[in-house]
Each structure stands twice: as C-alpha cells, then as structure tokens.
Amino acid sequence: MFLEVIGAVLIPPLIWIIWVYIKHLIDCLYYPRGPIPLPFIGNGYLIRKAEPYKELVNLGKIYGDVFSFSIGSVRFVIVNSLEGIQEVLVKKGWQFAGRPKGPSWDRSIHGLIQRDPSKKFKILRKLATSSLKIFADGLAGMESKAIEESFQLNKKLLETNGKPFSMQEITTLCVLNIICSILFNHRYKEDDLEFQDIIKYSNICFKERGVNNYIISIPWLRYFPSASSRNLDEMIKIRDPLLKKKVQEHKRSYDENNLRDLTDALIKASNSETGQDPDEKVTDDNIEFILNNFILAGSETSSNTILWFIVYILHWPEYQDKLYDEILKVTSGSRYPCLKDRPSLHLMQAAIYETLRLSSVAPFGLHHKAMEKSSICGKSIPKGALIITNLWSIHHDESYWKNAMSFYPERWLESSGEFNSKLGNAYLPFSSGPRSCIGETLAKTELFIFISRLINDFRFVKPISEELPRLDGSFGITCTPYDFKVEIVPRSKNLLF
C-alpha cells in the first residue's frame, strides 16, 4: 500500500519531467546546432555567471558563430560574429525586433524597451525621440544639466582630501541626478525622500534583472515565493505612484510655450502624435513608462562607463597627462572644455570610444525575438526564438582590433592625429537598427562633459595600500567594475569651480 501511494505521488511528475525534456529536445532540432541540454538546467553549467559573454565566445569556437544554447527549458540563439549581429540588428532588424515576454520582466522594465514592434510601438518610439529633440535644443539643455552635475561630482571628489575612496556611489548618484534634472527639471539633494525612492527602485530593478532572466528561462520559478518577487513588488509600489505623480504635476502646470524638461517635451510630442484610433492614443501610462526607461537606461550605463574609464587610466596612467595636455591646448587652462570643443579634442573622443569598446558595458544589449521564421548567416531560426547578440565578442575580436584586450585610444586616430569614428567597424556599444538606444546622444554628452572635466581637475592614482582595480567586471544587466579605491590629486590649487 505504501509503495502504491509513493508511486502515485512520484510517477506523474516524473512522467511530466520526461515529457517536458523530450519536447525541449525536439524543439532544439529546429535551432542552429549547439550543446545538448540537460533536464531542468539546460546548458547553464557550461558558463560562468561572472563573464558569460567570454564563455559563449569559447562555445562559438566549437559550434560556430551562430549556435543555440539552453538556459532551463528555453533555447536561445547566440550570435558572436559581426556579420550575424548586423543581420539581426540592421539587415533583418524588424524580423528580429521582438522582445522576450515574462511577468517579472514586464513588471520590472515596464516600458518601451520591452514592447514588441507594432504601430503603437513605432508611435511611442517616435514620441521618445521627438521629445529628446524638442528638449535638446541643440544639446544646450542636456549640456547645462551635465555641467551642473559634473561640478557637483568634482566638488565631492575634492572633499576627499587626497584620501582613498570609492567612486561608485558618488558617480552613480550624480549621473542619476542628471537624468532626473533632464526629466523633471529638478536637481535633488541626496537626502531628498523622493530621490531616495528613485535610487531604491532603480537599484532593485538592476539587481533583480538577472533573476528575471532565469524566470524567463525556467518559467515555473515565478510560482515560488522569493526575496526577488518581494523586491519587485516593493519596486512597483515605489515606481508607479512616483511616476504618476510627476506626470500629473507636469500636466497641471504645462505651458506649451515654456517647456521646462523632457516630461513637458513628452506631453507636447504626445499631443501631436495622438490620433483618432483608440489603440494608437498616447496615454499617461505610456508617458510614465517612457520616463521609467529613460531613468533605467540613462543612469546605469553612463555611470559604469565613467567608472571603467577611471579603471583604465589607473592601468594605463600615461593617458592622463596626454588627455590633460590636449585640453590645455584648446582651453588654455582658463575654462572647462564644453561640447563645442569636442571636435578639437581628438584624443579625448578616442579615449571615450575606446572605453565604450573595451568595457562593453552592455555586452549582450537586450535580447531580441524572431517575429517570424527567418535565418541568420544561412542558419534557420524558428519564429519566437530568443536571440542574444554577443556585442562583447565583436568588440574584443582580434581580427578587428589589434591587442583587443588593451586600452589603446590611438586606434581611433588617423596618422594625422585626427579622431575618426569610422576606424572601428566592429563597434556597436549602443546597438543598431530599429531597436538601437534612443539615448545615445544624451549618453555621449554626459560622458564627454564628465570625463573631460575629471581629467581637467584631477590626476587619479592607486592608493599605496590597494591593488590596481580588476579589469574583469560583475555582470548583471550591465558589466560593472568591481568596487575599487582611488586617490585624487588636484591639478591646481585654484580649481576653476
């Protein structure tokens, strides 16, 4: 009797497990060749969590530049080559313009980034890009916000009085404040409760994004209560009322002839985009989730890129004086560099491009989904397949970049010393095609202002008691430098600020 009960309890789930596994094996037959998955875990055991992009390059040497790989019960298509990535992003951009779907993913990202292509998606993307153009006004609006926050960052660094300190939190808060200033025309003090809410919800989102990837791959995990699901609930309770409040405040005081910030620009652009079709109407919810995407996409990547720049100039310190000397030739030391100086600061532009390449802050970009049956480099791809474009792979490919693992800004300079962005063909830090990053211009503005002013004011040195920072990073949604300590030496006793 006891054995019969045990059998009745265990046999049905065992049959279900076998059925799910066999079904997954059959599904794999429709994908490009790849490693055979194990039950439950798929091929996850083949990659390290810290640097999966490197492991996928190694697997590509076995299975080819376009292969498939299982995480849990979901099969992904991995694309390592420039030809394949350009096919996914540009040549067949709309065929692969879909995004993964999953309850926790949708709840955490909540916005334009995660929408599949549709008429409404195109309206909202146009709305976001139009609002950026309206507000930018020749980039003057963005530049002024970046200058103000750069001033605050350098002031905080000076207050360290030459003692070792960590730049992570200081830099992240300053970059996040730029985004808030651009979106809401308000610079927050660090102890402001509303700013603390923004910090908290953005931190939760990035922290739990890695968990969301597993839930997409192993869907039944979402039915189990966990700290991650509780964190997501807390994030939503903070985010949704906050963004709703900001939009309503702006609508009540909106003046078409006096646009104060990007939220006003979104309202203006939405008024012109809204048509008669109810399905195409731009709602307040739509504006809120565009704001959410700007907050998430505009803060993490830029702050991490600045941190990686500091890591690289600690490892390759000779560039600090080279960059400073170039700034002096343009400004004569009487003022800070500004955007109008950018065309004259060739090495500075090269150093920023090289930082974006070498760090590959978003090594996979965002996952894509096949909207129809298609192919990549001649290999058949089923409808609904999830695609991972390994941007890290092309940014570190020795066939495109000599000494690819080294920080070498000169690779972006002509023999005349002039910067040329076209010297790097295998270069897609902001992705490309119909799902490319709409905040690329904003990010480049932030990076130029912050980095040029850091170099203008300080020399960065490794504390005697510390090791040089690691050149590998911690991977979640982005690749982040491990925490490190640095000391600053002011270049002048009378800094301009």
Tab-separated table of C-alpha atoms in Angstrom:
chain	number	residue	atom	x	y	z
A	1	MET	CA	0.000	0.000	0.000
A	2	PHE	CA	2.791	2.381	0.955
A	3	LEU	CA	4.643	1.731	-2.316
A	4	GLU	CA	1.448	2.312	-4.280
A	5	VAL	CA	0.983	5.712	-2.624
A	6	ILE	CA	4.602	6.656	-3.284
A	7	GLY	CA	4.207	5.567	-6.897
A	8	ALA	CA	1.003	7.564	-7.303
A	9	VAL	CA	2.780	10.650	-5.952
A	10	LEU	CA	6.079	10.347	-7.814
A	11	ILE	CA	5.230	8.785	-11.170
A	12	PRO	CA	3.019	11.606	-12.611
A	13	PRO	CA	5.590	14.396	-12.009
A	14	LEU	CA	8.349	12.100	-13.294
A	15	ILE	CA	6.375	11.485	-16.495
A	16	TRP	CA	5.790	15.245	-16.814
A	17	ILE	CA	9.521	15.966	-16.381
A	18	ILE	CA	10.423	13.405	-19.039
A	19	TRP	CA	7.773	14.781	-21.407
A	20	VAL	CA	8.983	18.389	-20.966
A	21	TYR	CA	12.590	17.337	-21.546
A	22	ILE	CA	11.784	15.308	-24.679
A	23	LYS	CA	9.683	18.184	-26.037
A	24	HIS	CA	12.595	20.569	-25.459
A	25	LEU	CA	14.984	18.202	-27.255
A	26	ILE	CA	12.589	18.076	-30.216
A	27	ASP	CA	12.340	21.895	-30.235
A	28	CYS	CA	16.146	22.108	-30.327
A	29	LEU	CA	16.114	20.325	-33.707
A	30	TYR	CA	14.662	23.497	-35.281
A	31	TYR	CA	17.528	25.652	-33.979
A	32	PRO	CA	21.152	26.006	-35.096
A	33	ARG	CA	23.499	23.340	-33.763
A	34	GLY	CA	24.549	23.654	-30.127
A	35	PRO	CA	25.302	21.669	-26.960
A	36	ILE	CA	22.731	19.074	-25.861
A	37	PRO	CA	20.804	20.424	-22.844
A	38	LEU	CA	20.372	18.612	-19.541
A	39	PRO	CA	16.956	18.380	-17.834
A	40	PHE	CA	15.973	21.477	-15.822
A	41	ILE	CA	19.283	23.350	-16.108
A	42	GLY	CA	19.782	23.164	-19.871
A	43	ASN	CA	23.362	24.203	-20.702
A	44	GLY	CA	23.760	26.687	-17.860
A	45	TYR	CA	26.531	24.597	-16.325
A	46	LEU	CA	28.770	25.465	-19.300
A	47	ILE	CA	29.066	29.168	-18.487
A	48	ARG	CA	30.258	31.149	-15.510
A	49	LYS	CA	27.860	33.711	-14.119
A	50	ALA	CA	30.586	36.376	-13.838
A	51	GLU	CA	31.586	36.568	-17.508
A	52	PRO	CA	29.129	34.575	-19.653
A	53	TYR	CA	29.991	36.562	-22.801
A	54	LYS	CA	33.520	35.104	-22.778
A	55	GLU	CA	32.229	31.551	-22.315
A	56	LEU	CA	29.847	31.999	-25.253
A	57	VAL	CA	32.783	33.055	-27.440
A	58	ASN	CA	34.581	29.825	-26.464
A	59	LEU	CA	31.484	27.748	-27.245
A	60	GLY	CA	31.277	29.516	-30.607
A	61	LYS	CA	34.687	28.080	-31.477
A	62	ILE	CA	33.117	24.621	-31.164
A	63	TYR	CA	29.656	25.171	-32.647
A	64	GLY	CA	30.179	28.153	-34.956
A	65	ASP	CA	29.459	31.877	-34.673
A	66	VAL	CA	25.692	31.237	-34.729
A	67	PHE	CA	24.651	28.414	-32.390
A	68	SER	CA	21.921	27.583	-29.893
A	69	PHE	CA	22.130	27.232	-26.145
A	70	SER	CA	19.580	26.294	-23.480
A	71	ILE	CA	19.028	28.012	-20.161
A	72	GLY	CA	16.481	25.955	-18.290
A	73	SER	CA	13.816	24.933	-20.792
A	74	VAL	CA	14.307	27.875	-23.156
A	75	ARG	CA	16.560	27.663	-26.211
A	76	PHE	CA	18.464	30.816	-27.173
A	77	VAL	CA	20.269	31.604	-30.412
A	78	ILE	CA	23.738	33.026	-29.718
A	79	VAL	CA	25.292	35.284	-32.357
A	80	ASN	CA	29.014	36.022	-31.969
A	81	SER	CA	30.034	37.332	-35.405
A	82	LEU	CA	29.808	40.864	-36.806
A	83	GLU	CA	28.069	39.573	-39.938
A	84	GLY	CA	25.434	37.761	-37.883
A	85	ILE	CA	24.887	40.631	-35.454
A	86	GLN	CA	24.446	43.140	-38.284
A	87	GLU	CA	21.947	40.771	-39.889
A	88	VAL	CA	19.936	40.577	-36.644
A	89	LEU	CA	20.071	44.281	-35.798
A	90	VAL	CA	20.049	46.001	-39.194
A	91	LYS	CA	19.559	43.907	-42.340
A	92	LYS	CA	16.657	41.965	-40.797
A	93	GLY	CA	16.097	44.375	-37.930
A	94	TRP	CA	12.300	44.233	-37.959
A	95	GLN	CA	12.246	40.438	-38.315
A	96	PHE	CA	14.215	40.214	-35.053
A	97	ALA	CA	12.760	43.295	-33.327
A	98	GLY	CA	10.671	41.394	-30.770
A	99	ARG	CA	11.424	41.185	-27.054
A	100	PRO	CA	11.128	38.315	-24.547
A	101	LYS	CA	7.919	38.131	-22.565
A	102	GLY	CA	7.588	37.215	-18.916
A	103	PRO	CA	5.569	38.526	-15.963
A	104	SER	CA	8.528	39.594	-13.823
A	105	TRP	CA	10.435	41.013	-16.799
A	106	ASP	CA	7.451	43.100	-17.928
A	107	ARG	CA	6.804	44.309	-14.383
A	108	SER	CA	10.385	45.395	-13.759
A	109	ILE	CA	11.244	47.042	-17.100
A	110	HIS	CA	7.690	48.276	-17.776
A	111	GLY	CA	8.060	50.251	-20.942
A	112	LEU	CA	9.122	50.914	-24.492
A	113	ILE	CA	12.253	48.768	-24.182
A	114	GLN	CA	10.217	45.567	-23.757
A	115	ARG	CA	7.489	46.135	-26.368
A	116	ASP	CA	7.229	44.016	-29.477
A	117	PRO	CA	7.163	46.073	-32.694
A	118	SER	CA	3.701	47.338	-33.581
A	119	LYS	CA	2.083	50.537	-34.789
A	120	LYS	CA	1.790	51.671	-31.162
A	121	PHE	CA	5.456	50.829	-30.548
A	122	LYS	CA	6.536	52.963	-33.513
A	123	ILE	CA	4.384	55.843	-32.243
A	124	LEU	CA	5.917	55.618	-28.765
A	125	ARG	CA	9.486	55.332	-30.061
A	126	LYS	CA	8.876	58.353	-32.284
A	127	LEU	CA	7.408	60.128	-29.253
A	128	ALA	CA	10.538	59.427	-27.190
A	129	THR	CA	12.960	60.519	-29.926
A	130	SER	CA	10.874	63.613	-30.773
A	131	SER	CA	10.795	64.704	-27.142
A	132	LEU	CA	14.575	64.370	-26.922
A	133	LYS	CA	14.967	66.577	-29.998
A	134	ILE	CA	12.472	69.130	-28.661
A	135	PHE	CA	14.206	69.359	-25.314
A	136	ALA	CA	17.787	69.136	-26.571
A	137	ASP	CA	17.565	72.446	-28.462
A	138	GLY	CA	20.978	71.936	-29.986
A	139	LEU	CA	22.095	69.908	-26.925
A	140	ALA	CA	22.297	73.099	-24.846
A	141	GLY	CA	19.695	71.834	-22.383
A	142	MET	CA	21.431	68.496	-21.903
A	143	GLU	CA	24.867	70.064	-21.694
A	144	SER	CA	23.845	72.545	-18.996
A	145	LYS	CA	22.426	69.721	-16.847
A	146	ALA	CA	25.581	67.640	-17.294
A	147	ILE	CA	27.800	70.619	-16.440
A	148	GLU	CA	25.910	71.285	-13.202
A	149	GLU	CA	26.209	67.678	-12.055
A	150	SER	CA	29.833	67.415	-13.150
A	151	PHE	CA	30.531	70.429	-10.949
A	152	GLN	CA	28.919	68.611	-8.009
A	153	LEU	CA	30.913	65.431	-8.675
A	154	ASN	CA	34.266	67.224	-8.806
A	155	LYS	CA	33.378	69.145	-5.663
A	156	LYS	CA	32.689	65.874	-3.816
A	157	LEU	CA	35.955	64.385	-5.037
A	158	LEU	CA	37.879	67.389	-3.762
A	159	GLU	CA	36.317	66.877	-0.332
A	160	THR	CA	38.083	63.504	-0.028
A	161	ASN	CA	41.288	65.470	0.717
A	162	GLY	CA	43.541	63.015	-1.072
A	163	LYS	CA	42.383	60.016	0.961
A	164	PRO	CA	41.433	56.686	-0.666
A	165	PHE	CA	37.747	56.466	-1.528
A	166	SER	CA	35.292	54.546	-3.692
A	167	MET	CA	33.863	56.375	-6.712
A	168	GLN	CA	30.966	54.006	-7.328
A	169	GLU	CA	28.212	55.550	-5.248
A	170	ILE	CA	29.249	59.169	-5.839
A	171	THR	CA	29.336	58.721	-9.617
A	172	THR	CA	26.088	56.757	-9.817
A	173	LEU	CA	24.146	59.345	-7.811
A	174	CYS	CA	25.472	62.246	-9.888
A	175	VAL	CA	24.577	60.582	-13.193
A	176	LEU	CA	21.125	59.636	-11.878
A	177	ASN	CA	20.611	63.253	-10.834
A	178	ILE	CA	21.358	64.406	-14.392
A	179	ILE	CA	18.595	62.147	-15.673
A	180	CYS	CA	16.176	63.447	-13.032
A	181	SER	CA	17.098	67.032	-13.864
A	182	ILE	CA	16.512	66.423	-17.573
A	183	LEU	CA	13.227	64.589	-16.951
A	184	PHE	CA	11.772	66.680	-14.127
A	185	ASN	CA	13.729	69.970	-14.173
A	186	HIS	CA	14.725	69.328	-10.594
A	187	ARG	CA	18.097	68.590	-9.056
A	188	TYR	CA	17.696	66.521	-5.906
A	189	LYS	CA	19.703	66.698	-2.734
A	190	GLU	CA	20.970	63.257	-1.787
A	191	ASP	CA	18.779	63.049	1.321
A	192	ASP	CA	15.611	64.042	-0.554
A	193	LEU	CA	12.994	61.345	0.091
A	194	GLU	CA	11.750	61.353	-3.497
A	195	PHE	CA	15.306	60.953	-4.797
A	196	GLN	CA	15.856	58.100	-2.341
A	197	ASP	CA	12.788	56.387	-3.800
A	198	ILE	CA	14.161	56.773	-7.340
A	199	ILE	CA	17.523	55.365	-6.230
A	200	LYS	CA	15.854	52.466	-4.446
A	201	TYR	CA	13.583	51.387	-7.279
A	202	SER	CA	16.305	51.662	-9.938
A	203	ASN	CA	18.702	49.647	-7.754
A	204	ILE	CA	16.104	46.916	-7.258
A	205	CYS	CA	15.412	46.739	-10.980
A	206	PHE	CA	19.062	46.237	-11.913
A	207	LYS	CA	19.685	43.870	-9.022
A	208	GLU	CA	16.746	41.627	-9.931
A	209	ARG	CA	17.204	41.739	-13.711
A	210	GLY	CA	19.500	38.726	-13.592
A	211	VAL	CA	16.824	36.824	-11.675
A	212	ASN	CA	14.273	37.824	-14.333
A	213	ASN	CA	16.438	36.157	-16.979
A	214	TYR	CA	16.245	32.863	-15.075
A	215	ILE	CA	12.474	33.189	-14.638
A	216	ILE	CA	12.087	33.642	-18.404
A	217	SER	CA	14.172	30.506	-18.925
A	218	ILE	CA	12.583	28.492	-16.099
A	219	PRO	CA	9.011	29.885	-16.010
A	220	TRP	CA	7.724	27.789	-13.093
A	221	LEU	CA	10.152	29.581	-10.738
A	222	ARG	CA	7.761	32.551	-10.626
A	223	TYR	CA	5.221	30.461	-8.686
A	224	PHE	CA	7.594	30.108	-5.747
A	225	PRO	CA	7.675	32.951	-3.200
A	226	SER	CA	11.121	34.519	-3.030
A	227	ALA	CA	13.011	37.600	-1.920
A	228	SER	CA	13.239	38.628	-5.578
A	229	SER	CA	9.473	38.630	-6.101
A	230	ARG	CA	9.031	40.608	-2.893
A	231	ASN	CA	11.648	43.103	-4.064
A	232	LEU	CA	9.858	43.507	-7.395
A	233	ASP	CA	6.581	44.139	-5.574
A	234	GLU	CA	8.294	46.781	-3.462
A	235	MET	CA	9.838	48.393	-6.546
A	236	ILE	CA	6.465	48.670	-8.287
A	237	LYS	CA	4.874	50.183	-5.178
A	238	ILE	CA	7.550	52.886	-5.267
A	239	ARG	CA	7.834	53.417	-9.020
A	240	ASP	CA	4.253	53.570	-10.244
A	241	PRO	CA	2.875	56.197	-7.810
A	242	LEU	CA	6.044	58.280	-8.148
A	243	LEU	CA	5.962	58.477	-11.953
A	244	LYS	CA	2.195	59.003	-11.990
A	245	LYS	CA	2.638	61.910	-9.575
A	246	LYS	CA	5.375	63.506	-11.724
A	247	VAL	CA	3.297	63.283	-14.918
A	248	GLN	CA	0.185	64.729	-13.257
A	249	GLU	CA	2.195	67.591	-11.718
A	250	HIS	CA	3.569	68.452	-15.133
A	251	LYS	CA	0.201	68.274	-16.869
A	252	ARG	CA	-1.340	70.645	-14.323
A	253	SER	CA	1.355	73.278	-14.868
A	254	TYR	CA	2.103	72.551	-18.541
A	255	ASP	CA	2.767	75.525	-20.821
A	256	GLU	CA	3.380	74.694	-24.474
A	257	ASN	CA	5.419	77.872	-24.890
A	258	ASN	CA	7.667	77.160	-21.904
A	259	LEU	CA	8.990	73.607	-21.959
A	260	ARG	CA	10.846	73.019	-18.707
A	261	ASP	CA	12.108	69.487	-19.180
A	262	LEU	CA	11.771	66.219	-21.045
A	263	THR	CA	8.438	65.403	-19.399
A	264	ASP	CA	6.983	68.619	-20.843
A	265	ALA	CA	8.504	67.699	-24.200
A	266	LEU	CA	6.859	64.251	-23.980
A	267	ILE	CA	3.496	65.875	-23.267
A	268	LYS	CA	3.949	68.237	-26.223
A	269	ALA	CA	5.012	65.434	-28.554
A	270	SER	CA	2.166	63.191	-27.335
A	271	ASN	CA	-0.394	65.872	-28.179
A	272	SER	CA	0.784	65.900	-31.783
A	273	GLU	CA	1.085	62.101	-32.033
A	274	THR	CA	-2.337	61.198	-30.629
A	275	GLY	CA	-4.740	60.207	-33.408
A	276	GLN	CA	-8.361	59.102	-33.650
A	277	ASP	CA	-7.709	55.376	-33.233
A	278	PRO	CA	-8.086	54.488	-29.506
A	279	ASP	CA	-5.407	51.783	-29.859
A	280	GLU	CA	-2.914	54.415	-31.030
A	281	LYS	CA	-3.734	57.011	-28.392
A	282	VAL	CA	-0.789	58.025	-26.218
A	283	THR	CA	-1.861	57.653	-22.595
A	284	ASP	CA	-0.390	58.911	-19.338
A	285	ASP	CA	0.730	55.329	-18.674
A	286	ASN	CA	2.717	55.418	-21.914
A	287	ILE	CA	4.468	58.621	-20.849
A	288	GLU	CA	5.197	57.104	-17.441
A	289	PHE	CA	6.867	54.017	-18.844
A	290	ILE	CA	8.943	56.088	-21.282
A	291	LEU	CA	10.156	58.094	-18.274
A	292	ASN	CA	10.923	54.827	-16.490
A	293	ASN	CA	13.009	53.629	-19.431
A	294	PHE	CA	14.961	56.891	-19.521
A	295	ILE	CA	15.729	56.588	-15.795
A	296	LEU	CA	16.897	52.981	-16.056
A	297	ALA	CA	18.738	53.171	-19.381
A	298	GLY	CA	20.250	56.598	-18.815
A	299	SER	CA	21.846	56.099	-15.421
A	300	GLU	CA	23.410	52.653	-15.097
A	301	THR	CA	25.288	52.518	-18.409
A	302	SER	CA	26.743	56.045	-18.246
A	303	SER	CA	27.900	55.772	-14.634
A	304	ASN	CA	29.515	52.397	-15.313
A	305	THR	CA	31.305	53.757	-18.390
A	306	ILE	CA	32.771	56.616	-16.325
A	307	LEU	CA	33.937	54.107	-13.711
A	308	TRP	CA	35.544	51.926	-16.387
A	309	PHE	CA	37.368	54.976	-17.734
A	310	ILE	CA	38.881	55.525	-14.273
A	311	VAL	CA	39.863	51.840	-14.118
A	312	TYR	CA	41.638	52.098	-17.470
A	313	ILE	CA	43.562	55.297	-16.723
A	314	LEU	CA	44.772	53.697	-13.484
A	315	HIS	CA	46.127	50.757	-15.500
A	316	TRP	CA	47.381	52.973	-18.346
A	317	PRO	CA	48.256	56.181	-16.429
A	318	GLU	CA	50.236	57.760	-19.287
A	319	TYR	CA	46.954	58.819	-20.892
A	320	GLN	CA	46.048	61.117	-18.024
A	321	ASP	CA	48.688	63.712	-18.915
A	322	LYS	CA	48.186	63.211	-22.652
A	323	LEU	CA	44.479	63.999	-22.283
A	324	TYR	CA	45.167	66.919	-19.956
A	325	ASP	CA	47.725	68.449	-22.341
A	326	GLU	CA	45.211	68.233	-25.177
A	327	ILE	CA	42.607	70.057	-23.068
A	328	LEU	CA	45.123	72.806	-22.229
A	329	LYS	CA	45.869	73.383	-25.913
A	330	VAL	CA	42.168	74.027	-26.543
A	331	THR	CA	41.138	75.912	-23.398
A	332	SER	CA	44.485	77.467	-22.353
A	333	GLY	CA	43.549	76.444	-18.809
A	334	SER	CA	41.166	79.398	-18.475
A	335	ARG	CA	37.920	77.443	-18.701
A	336	TYR	CA	36.448	73.972	-18.787
A	337	PRO	CA	36.026	72.094	-22.068
A	338	CYS	CA	32.481	72.148	-23.445
A	339	LEU	CA	30.654	70.427	-26.290
A	340	LYS	CA	31.782	72.971	-28.865
A	341	ASP	CA	35.366	71.873	-28.085
A	342	ARG	CA	34.653	68.207	-28.744
A	343	PRO	CA	35.695	68.269	-32.447
A	344	SER	CA	39.092	69.675	-31.377
A	345	LEU	CA	39.692	67.138	-28.594
A	346	HIS	CA	40.673	64.173	-30.738
A	347	LEU	CA	42.374	62.027	-28.104
A	348	MET	CA	39.533	62.665	-25.643
A	349	GLN	CA	36.969	61.403	-28.154
A	350	ALA	CA	39.191	58.417	-28.896
A	351	ALA	CA	39.543	57.604	-25.188
A	352	ILE	CA	35.760	57.663	-24.707
A	353	TYR	CA	35.189	55.425	-27.743
A	354	GLU	CA	37.902	53.062	-26.543
A	355	THR	CA	36.325	52.902	-23.079
A	356	LEU	CA	32.963	52.011	-24.618
A	357	ARG	CA	34.604	49.307	-26.737
A	358	LEU	CA	36.811	47.721	-24.114
A	359	SER	CA	34.265	47.807	-21.276
A	360	SER	CA	31.281	46.723	-23.408
A	361	VAL	CA	29.045	47.826	-20.543
A	362	ALA	CA	26.006	46.176	-22.155
A	363	PRO	CA	27.748	43.065	-23.555
A	364	PHE	CA	24.542	41.462	-24.866
A	365	GLY	CA	22.498	44.606	-25.432
A	366	LEU	CA	18.913	43.487	-24.885
A	367	HIS	CA	17.540	40.138	-26.025
A	368	HIS	CA	15.740	40.036	-29.374
A	369	LYS	CA	12.937	37.760	-30.539
A	370	ALA	CA	12.224	36.426	-34.028
A	371	MET	CA	8.858	37.817	-35.136
A	372	GLU	CA	8.709	35.296	-37.987
A	373	LYS	CA	10.633	32.316	-39.299
A	374	SER	CA	13.945	33.618	-40.609
A	375	SER	CA	17.656	32.879	-40.841
A	376	ILE	CA	20.981	34.214	-39.579
A	377	CYS	CA	24.076	33.601	-41.696
A	378	GLY	CA	22.119	30.938	-43.566
A	379	LYS	CA	21.041	29.072	-40.419
A	380	SER	CA	17.297	28.595	-39.935
A	381	ILE	CA	15.706	30.426	-36.996
A	382	PRO	CA	12.157	29.489	-35.859
A	383	LYS	CA	9.508	32.088	-35.120
A	384	GLY	CA	9.580	33.133	-31.464
A	385	ALA	CA	13.250	32.219	-30.966
A	386	LEU	CA	15.115	34.425	-28.491
A	387	ILE	CA	18.332	35.929	-29.853
A	388	ILE	CA	21.398	37.037	-27.883
A	389	THR	CA	23.773	39.303	-29.798
A	390	ASN	CA	27.185	38.998	-28.164
A	391	LEU	CA	28.448	42.560	-28.646
A	392	TRP	CA	31.382	41.813	-26.333
A	393	SER	CA	32.569	39.251	-28.882
A	394	ILE	CA	32.934	41.711	-31.764
A	395	HIS	CA	34.408	44.417	-29.501
A	396	HIS	CA	37.229	42.042	-28.496
A	397	ASP	CA	37.778	40.200	-31.771
A	398	GLU	CA	41.494	40.266	-32.661
A	399	SER	CA	40.640	40.188	-36.370
A	400	TYR	CA	39.158	43.681	-35.979
A	401	TRP	CA	41.132	45.036	-33.020
A	402	LYS	CA	44.870	44.512	-32.588
A	403	ASN	CA	45.652	43.861	-28.902
A	404	ALA	CA	41.905	43.894	-28.292
A	405	MET	CA	42.196	43.475	-24.518
A	406	SER	CA	44.335	46.613	-24.154
A	407	PHE	CA	43.237	50.216	-23.699
A	408	TYR	CA	44.654	51.927	-26.788
A	409	PRO	CA	42.793	55.126	-27.797
A	410	GLU	CA	45.219	55.736	-30.677
A	411	ARG	CA	43.459	53.014	-32.649
A	412	TRP	CA	40.753	55.652	-33.239
A	413	LEU	CA	43.183	58.275	-34.579
A	414	GLU	CA	44.343	58.851	-38.143
A	415	SER	CA	48.068	59.221	-38.783
A	416	SER	CA	47.435	62.976	-38.664
A	417	GLY	CA	46.166	62.621	-35.081
A	418	GLU	CA	42.553	63.356	-36.016
A	419	PHE	CA	39.769	61.289	-34.477
A	420	ASN	CA	37.833	59.075	-36.880
A	421	SER	CA	34.913	57.051	-35.528
A	422	LYS	CA	34.798	55.016	-38.760
A	423	LEU	CA	38.116	53.358	-37.965
A	424	GLY	CA	36.148	50.834	-35.920
A	425	ASN	CA	33.697	48.791	-37.999
A	426	ALA	CA	33.020	46.157	-35.353
A	427	TYR	CA	31.696	48.700	-32.880
A	428	LEU	CA	28.124	48.728	-31.582
A	429	PRO	CA	28.059	49.942	-27.938
A	430	PHE	CA	24.593	51.444	-28.450
A	431	SER	CA	23.346	48.569	-30.612
A	432	SER	CA	21.974	49.461	-34.057
A	433	GLY	CA	18.893	49.277	-36.243
A	434	PRO	CA	15.245	49.748	-35.224
A	435	ARG	CA	15.920	48.770	-31.577
A	436	SER	CA	19.048	50.887	-31.100
A	437	CYS	CA	19.482	53.029	-27.987
A	438	ILE	CA	17.482	56.258	-28.336
A	439	GLY	CA	19.563	57.874	-25.599
A	440	GLU	CA	22.890	57.591	-27.457
A	441	THR	CA	23.260	61.367	-27.922
A	442	LEU	CA	22.465	62.018	-24.267
A	443	ALA	CA	24.950	59.357	-23.120
A	444	LYS	CA	27.759	60.739	-25.287
A	445	THR	CA	27.072	64.241	-23.955
A	446	GLU	CA	27.235	63.036	-20.353
A	447	LEU	CA	30.423	61.066	-20.912
A	448	PHE	CA	32.253	63.907	-22.644
A	449	ILE	CA	31.348	66.516	-20.020
A	450	PHE	CA	32.082	64.284	-17.017
A	451	ILE	CA	35.299	62.710	-18.283
A	452	SER	CA	36.847	65.865	-19.735
A	453	ARG	CA	36.226	67.769	-16.501
A	454	LEU	CA	37.550	64.975	-14.319
A	455	ILE	CA	40.790	64.986	-16.321
A	456	ASN	CA	40.860	68.800	-16.286
A	457	ASP	CA	40.783	68.942	-12.471
A	458	PHE	CA	42.423	65.779	-11.161
A	459	ARG	CA	45.074	63.146	-11.527
A	460	PHE	CA	43.884	59.686	-10.400
A	461	VAL	CA	46.318	57.413	-8.570
A	462	LYS	CA	46.216	53.972	-6.978
A	463	PRO	CA	46.420	54.090	-3.174
A	464	ILE	CA	49.647	52.524	-1.883
A	465	SER	CA	47.698	50.046	0.247
A	466	GLU	CA	45.468	48.901	-2.634
A	467	GLU	CA	45.851	46.698	-5.688
A	468	LEU	CA	45.009	48.014	-9.131
A	469	PRO	CA	41.297	47.519	-9.862
A	470	ARG	CA	40.291	44.351	-11.656
A	471	LEU	CA	39.859	44.508	-15.428
A	472	ASP	CA	37.030	41.978	-15.376
A	473	GLY	CA	33.591	43.038	-14.197
A	474	SER	CA	30.498	41.888	-12.376
A	475	PHE	CA	27.724	41.023	-14.827
A	476	GLY	CA	24.003	41.609	-14.307
A	477	ILE	CA	22.087	43.671	-16.839
A	478	THR	CA	25.343	45.581	-17.374
A	479	CYS	CA	29.016	44.901	-16.798
A	480	THR	CA	30.060	46.830	-13.686
A	481	PRO	CA	33.593	47.291	-12.311
A	482	TYR	CA	34.226	45.606	-9.006
A	483	ASP	CA	34.484	48.110	-6.183
A	484	PHE	CA	37.876	49.796	-6.063
A	485	LYS	CA	39.617	52.584	-4.171
A	486	VAL	CA	41.320	55.570	-5.758
A	487	GLU	CA	43.027	58.769	-4.656
A	488	ILE	CA	42.802	62.105	-6.449
A	489	VAL	CA	45.492	64.740	-6.794
A	490	PRO	CA	44.163	68.193	-7.790
A	491	ARG	CA	45.998	69.556	-10.819
A	492	SER	CA	45.791	73.084	-9.415
A	493	LYS	CA	45.408	74.690	-6.011
A	494	ASN	CA	42.865	77.025	-7.579
A	495	LEU	CA	40.434	74.809	-9.435
A	496	LEU	CA	38.044	76.626	-11.758
A	497	PHE	CA	34.946	75.655	-9.804
